[in-house]
PDB file of C-alpha atoms in Angstrom:
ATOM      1  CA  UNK A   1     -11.190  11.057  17.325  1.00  0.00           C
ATOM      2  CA  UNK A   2      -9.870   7.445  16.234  1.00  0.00           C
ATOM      3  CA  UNK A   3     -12.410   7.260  13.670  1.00  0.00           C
ATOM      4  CA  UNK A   4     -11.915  10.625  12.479  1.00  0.00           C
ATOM      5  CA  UNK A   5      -7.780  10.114  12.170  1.00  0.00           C
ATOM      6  CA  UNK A   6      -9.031   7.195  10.277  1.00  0.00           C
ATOM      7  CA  UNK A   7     -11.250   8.730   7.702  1.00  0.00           C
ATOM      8  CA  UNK A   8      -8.104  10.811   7.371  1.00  0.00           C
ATOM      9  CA  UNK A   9      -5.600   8.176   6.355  1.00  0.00           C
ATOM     10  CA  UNK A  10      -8.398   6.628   4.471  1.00  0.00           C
ATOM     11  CA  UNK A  11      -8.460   9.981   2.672  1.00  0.00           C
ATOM     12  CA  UNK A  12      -4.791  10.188   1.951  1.00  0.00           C
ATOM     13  CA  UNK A  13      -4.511   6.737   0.677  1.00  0.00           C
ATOM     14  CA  UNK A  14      -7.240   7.488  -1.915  1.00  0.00           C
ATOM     15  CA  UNK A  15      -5.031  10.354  -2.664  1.00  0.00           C
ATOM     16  CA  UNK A  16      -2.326   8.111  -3.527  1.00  0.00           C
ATOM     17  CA  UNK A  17      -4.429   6.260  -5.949  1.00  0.00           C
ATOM     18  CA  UNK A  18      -5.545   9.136  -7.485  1.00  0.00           C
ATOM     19  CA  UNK A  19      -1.197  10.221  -8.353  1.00  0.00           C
ATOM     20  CA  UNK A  20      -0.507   6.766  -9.104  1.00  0.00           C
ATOM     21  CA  UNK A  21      -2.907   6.931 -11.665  1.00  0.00           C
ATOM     22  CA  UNK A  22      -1.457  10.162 -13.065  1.00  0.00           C
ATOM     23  CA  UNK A  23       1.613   7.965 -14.127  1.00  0.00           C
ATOM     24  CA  UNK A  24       2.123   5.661 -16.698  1.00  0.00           C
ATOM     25  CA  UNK A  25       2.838   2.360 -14.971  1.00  0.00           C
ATOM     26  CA  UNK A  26      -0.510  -0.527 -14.832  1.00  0.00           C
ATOM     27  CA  UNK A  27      -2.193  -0.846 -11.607  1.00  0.00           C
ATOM     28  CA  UNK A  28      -0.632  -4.636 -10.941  1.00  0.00           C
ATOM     29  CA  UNK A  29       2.034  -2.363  -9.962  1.00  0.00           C
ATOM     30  CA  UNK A  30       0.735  -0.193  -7.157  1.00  0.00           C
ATOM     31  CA  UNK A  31      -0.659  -3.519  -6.010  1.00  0.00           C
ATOM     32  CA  UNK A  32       2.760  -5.013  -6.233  1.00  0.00           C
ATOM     33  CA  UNK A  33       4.883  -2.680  -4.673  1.00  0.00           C
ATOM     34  CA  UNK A  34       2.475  -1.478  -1.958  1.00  0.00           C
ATOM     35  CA  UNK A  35       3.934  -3.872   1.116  1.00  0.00           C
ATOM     36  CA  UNK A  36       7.347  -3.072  -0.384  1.00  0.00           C
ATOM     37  CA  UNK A  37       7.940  -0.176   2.826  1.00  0.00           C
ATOM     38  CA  UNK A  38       7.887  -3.022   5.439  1.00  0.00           C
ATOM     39  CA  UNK A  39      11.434  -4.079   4.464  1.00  0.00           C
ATOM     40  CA  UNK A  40      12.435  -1.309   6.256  1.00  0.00           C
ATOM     41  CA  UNK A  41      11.331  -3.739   9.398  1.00  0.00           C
ATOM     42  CA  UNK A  42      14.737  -5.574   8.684  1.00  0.00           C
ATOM     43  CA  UNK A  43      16.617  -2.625  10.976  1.00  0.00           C
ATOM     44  CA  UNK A  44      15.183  -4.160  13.901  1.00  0.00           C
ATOM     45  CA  UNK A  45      17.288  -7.270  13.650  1.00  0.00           C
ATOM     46  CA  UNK A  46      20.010  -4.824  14.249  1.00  0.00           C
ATOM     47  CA  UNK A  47      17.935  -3.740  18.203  1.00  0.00           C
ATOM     48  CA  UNK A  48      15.225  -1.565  18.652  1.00  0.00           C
ATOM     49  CA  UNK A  49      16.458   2.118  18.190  1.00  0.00           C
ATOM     50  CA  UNK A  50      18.373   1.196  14.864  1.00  0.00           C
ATOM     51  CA  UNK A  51      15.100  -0.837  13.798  1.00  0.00           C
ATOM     52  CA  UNK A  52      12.902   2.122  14.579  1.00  0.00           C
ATOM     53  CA  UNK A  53      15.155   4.634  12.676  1.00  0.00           C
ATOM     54  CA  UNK A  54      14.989   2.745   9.585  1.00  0.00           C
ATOM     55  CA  UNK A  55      11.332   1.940   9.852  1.00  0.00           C
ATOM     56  CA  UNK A  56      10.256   5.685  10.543  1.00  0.00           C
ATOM     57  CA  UNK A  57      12.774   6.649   7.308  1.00  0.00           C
ATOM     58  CA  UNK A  58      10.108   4.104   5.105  1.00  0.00           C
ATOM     59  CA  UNK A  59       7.198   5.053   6.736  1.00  0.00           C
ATOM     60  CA  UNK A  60       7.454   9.182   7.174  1.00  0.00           C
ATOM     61  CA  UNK A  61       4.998  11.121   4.933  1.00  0.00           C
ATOM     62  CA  UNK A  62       7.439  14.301   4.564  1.00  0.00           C
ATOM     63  CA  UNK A  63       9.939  12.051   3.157  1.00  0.00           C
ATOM     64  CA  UNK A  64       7.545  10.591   0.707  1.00  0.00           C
ATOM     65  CA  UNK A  65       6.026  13.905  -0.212  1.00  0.00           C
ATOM     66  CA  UNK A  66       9.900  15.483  -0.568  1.00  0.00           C
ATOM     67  CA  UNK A  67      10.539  12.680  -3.128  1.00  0.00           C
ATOM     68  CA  UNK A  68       7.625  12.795  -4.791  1.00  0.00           C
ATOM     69  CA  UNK A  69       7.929  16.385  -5.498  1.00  0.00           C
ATOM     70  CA  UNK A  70      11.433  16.230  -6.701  1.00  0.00           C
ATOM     71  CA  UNK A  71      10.711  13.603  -8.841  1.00  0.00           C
ATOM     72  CA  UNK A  72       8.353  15.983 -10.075  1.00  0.00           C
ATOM     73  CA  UNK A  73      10.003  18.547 -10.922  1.00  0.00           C
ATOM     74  CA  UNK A  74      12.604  16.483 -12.421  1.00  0.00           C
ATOM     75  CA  UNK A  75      10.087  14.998 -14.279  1.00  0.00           C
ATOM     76  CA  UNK A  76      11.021  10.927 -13.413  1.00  0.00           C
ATOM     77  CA  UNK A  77       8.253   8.880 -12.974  1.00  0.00           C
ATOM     78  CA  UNK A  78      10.003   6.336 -11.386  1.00  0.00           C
ATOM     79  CA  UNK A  79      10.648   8.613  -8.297  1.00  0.00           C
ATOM     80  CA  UNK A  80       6.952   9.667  -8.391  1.00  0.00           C
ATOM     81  CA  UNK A  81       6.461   6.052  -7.979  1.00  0.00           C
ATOM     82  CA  UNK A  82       8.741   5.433  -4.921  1.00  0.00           C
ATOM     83  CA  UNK A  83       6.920   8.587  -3.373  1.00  0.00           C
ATOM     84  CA  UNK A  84       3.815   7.381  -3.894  1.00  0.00           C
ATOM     85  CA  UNK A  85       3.911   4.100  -2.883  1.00  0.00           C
ATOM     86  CA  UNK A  86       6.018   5.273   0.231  1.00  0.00           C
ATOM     87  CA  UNK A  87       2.750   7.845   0.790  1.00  0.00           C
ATOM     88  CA  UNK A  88       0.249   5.493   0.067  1.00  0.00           C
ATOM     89  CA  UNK A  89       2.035   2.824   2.489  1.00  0.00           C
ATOM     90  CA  UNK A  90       1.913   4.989   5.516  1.00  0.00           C
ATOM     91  CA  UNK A  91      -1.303   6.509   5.114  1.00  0.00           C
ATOM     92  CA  UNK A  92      -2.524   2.696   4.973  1.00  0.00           C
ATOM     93  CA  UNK A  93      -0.658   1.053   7.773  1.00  0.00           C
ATOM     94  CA  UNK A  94      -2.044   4.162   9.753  1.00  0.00           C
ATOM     95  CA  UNK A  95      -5.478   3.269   9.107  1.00  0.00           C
ATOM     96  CA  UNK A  96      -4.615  -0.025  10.870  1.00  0.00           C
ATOM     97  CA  UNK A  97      -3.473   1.661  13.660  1.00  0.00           C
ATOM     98  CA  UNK A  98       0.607   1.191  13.213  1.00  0.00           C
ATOM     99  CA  UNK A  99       2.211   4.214  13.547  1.00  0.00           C
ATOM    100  CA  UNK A 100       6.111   5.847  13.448  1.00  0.00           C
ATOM    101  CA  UNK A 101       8.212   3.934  15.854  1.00  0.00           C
ATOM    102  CA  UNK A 102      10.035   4.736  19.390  1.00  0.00           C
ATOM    103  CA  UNK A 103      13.001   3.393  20.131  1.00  0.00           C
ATOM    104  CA  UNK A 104      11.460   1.423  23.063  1.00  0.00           C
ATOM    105  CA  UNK A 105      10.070  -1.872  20.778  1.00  0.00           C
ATOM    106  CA  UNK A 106       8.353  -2.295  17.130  1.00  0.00           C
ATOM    107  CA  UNK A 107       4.789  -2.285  19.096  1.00  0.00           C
ATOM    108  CA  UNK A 108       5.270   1.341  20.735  1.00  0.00           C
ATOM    109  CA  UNK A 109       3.867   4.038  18.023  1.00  0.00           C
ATOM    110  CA  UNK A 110       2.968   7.303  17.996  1.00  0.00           C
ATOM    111  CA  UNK A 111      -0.239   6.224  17.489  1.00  0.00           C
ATOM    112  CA  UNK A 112      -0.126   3.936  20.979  1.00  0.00           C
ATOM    113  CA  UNK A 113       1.012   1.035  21.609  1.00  0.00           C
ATOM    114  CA  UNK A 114      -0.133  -1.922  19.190  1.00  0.00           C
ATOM    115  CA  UNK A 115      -2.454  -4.418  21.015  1.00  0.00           C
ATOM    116  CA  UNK A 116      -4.326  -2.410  22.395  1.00  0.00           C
TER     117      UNK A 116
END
């Protein structure tokens, strides 16, 4: 099953590829701006549950699909980016096995607990 979930992520982040390259920005970009969700790791300096909230908030796949597709519609680009990059973030860190957060510390996911 882990290798499956896996495949799936790996999937998803190809996805991602594939809409960034629907806009008009260069790759250096994508490559660029790809880490940029981890700043959402600054919450934890502020304990665990805050830290976890705003993690989860940069690293849930609704919210970058919601944004994504309202940029859309809107027709902004620069939206489709944050999406995108939001999507393409998640899918990746969940291919290495780090997951939405719990309250409880950064290295309990919902994918198990990191270490392990």
């Amino acid at each position: 099953m882990k290798n499956s979930l896996k495949l799936e992520e790996l999937a998803m982040f190809g996805l991602g590829i594939y809409l960034f390259a629907m806009l008009p920005y260069a790759w250096w970009w994508f490559l660029a701006l790809l880490l940029a969700p981890d700043i959402g790791m600054v919450g934890y300096l502020f304990g665990n549950r805050i830290g976890a909230l705003v993690y989860n908030l940069f690293h849930h796949k609704a919210i970058a699909i919601a944004i994504y597709v309202l940029a859309s519609y809107f027709s902004r680009p620069e939206w489709q980016l944050v999406g995108i990059i939001l999507f393409s973030h998640s899918a990746m860190d969940r291919m290495f096995g780090y997951g939405l957060k719990y309250d409880k510390g950064f290295k309990f996911t919902h994918l198990g607990e990191i270490g392990k």
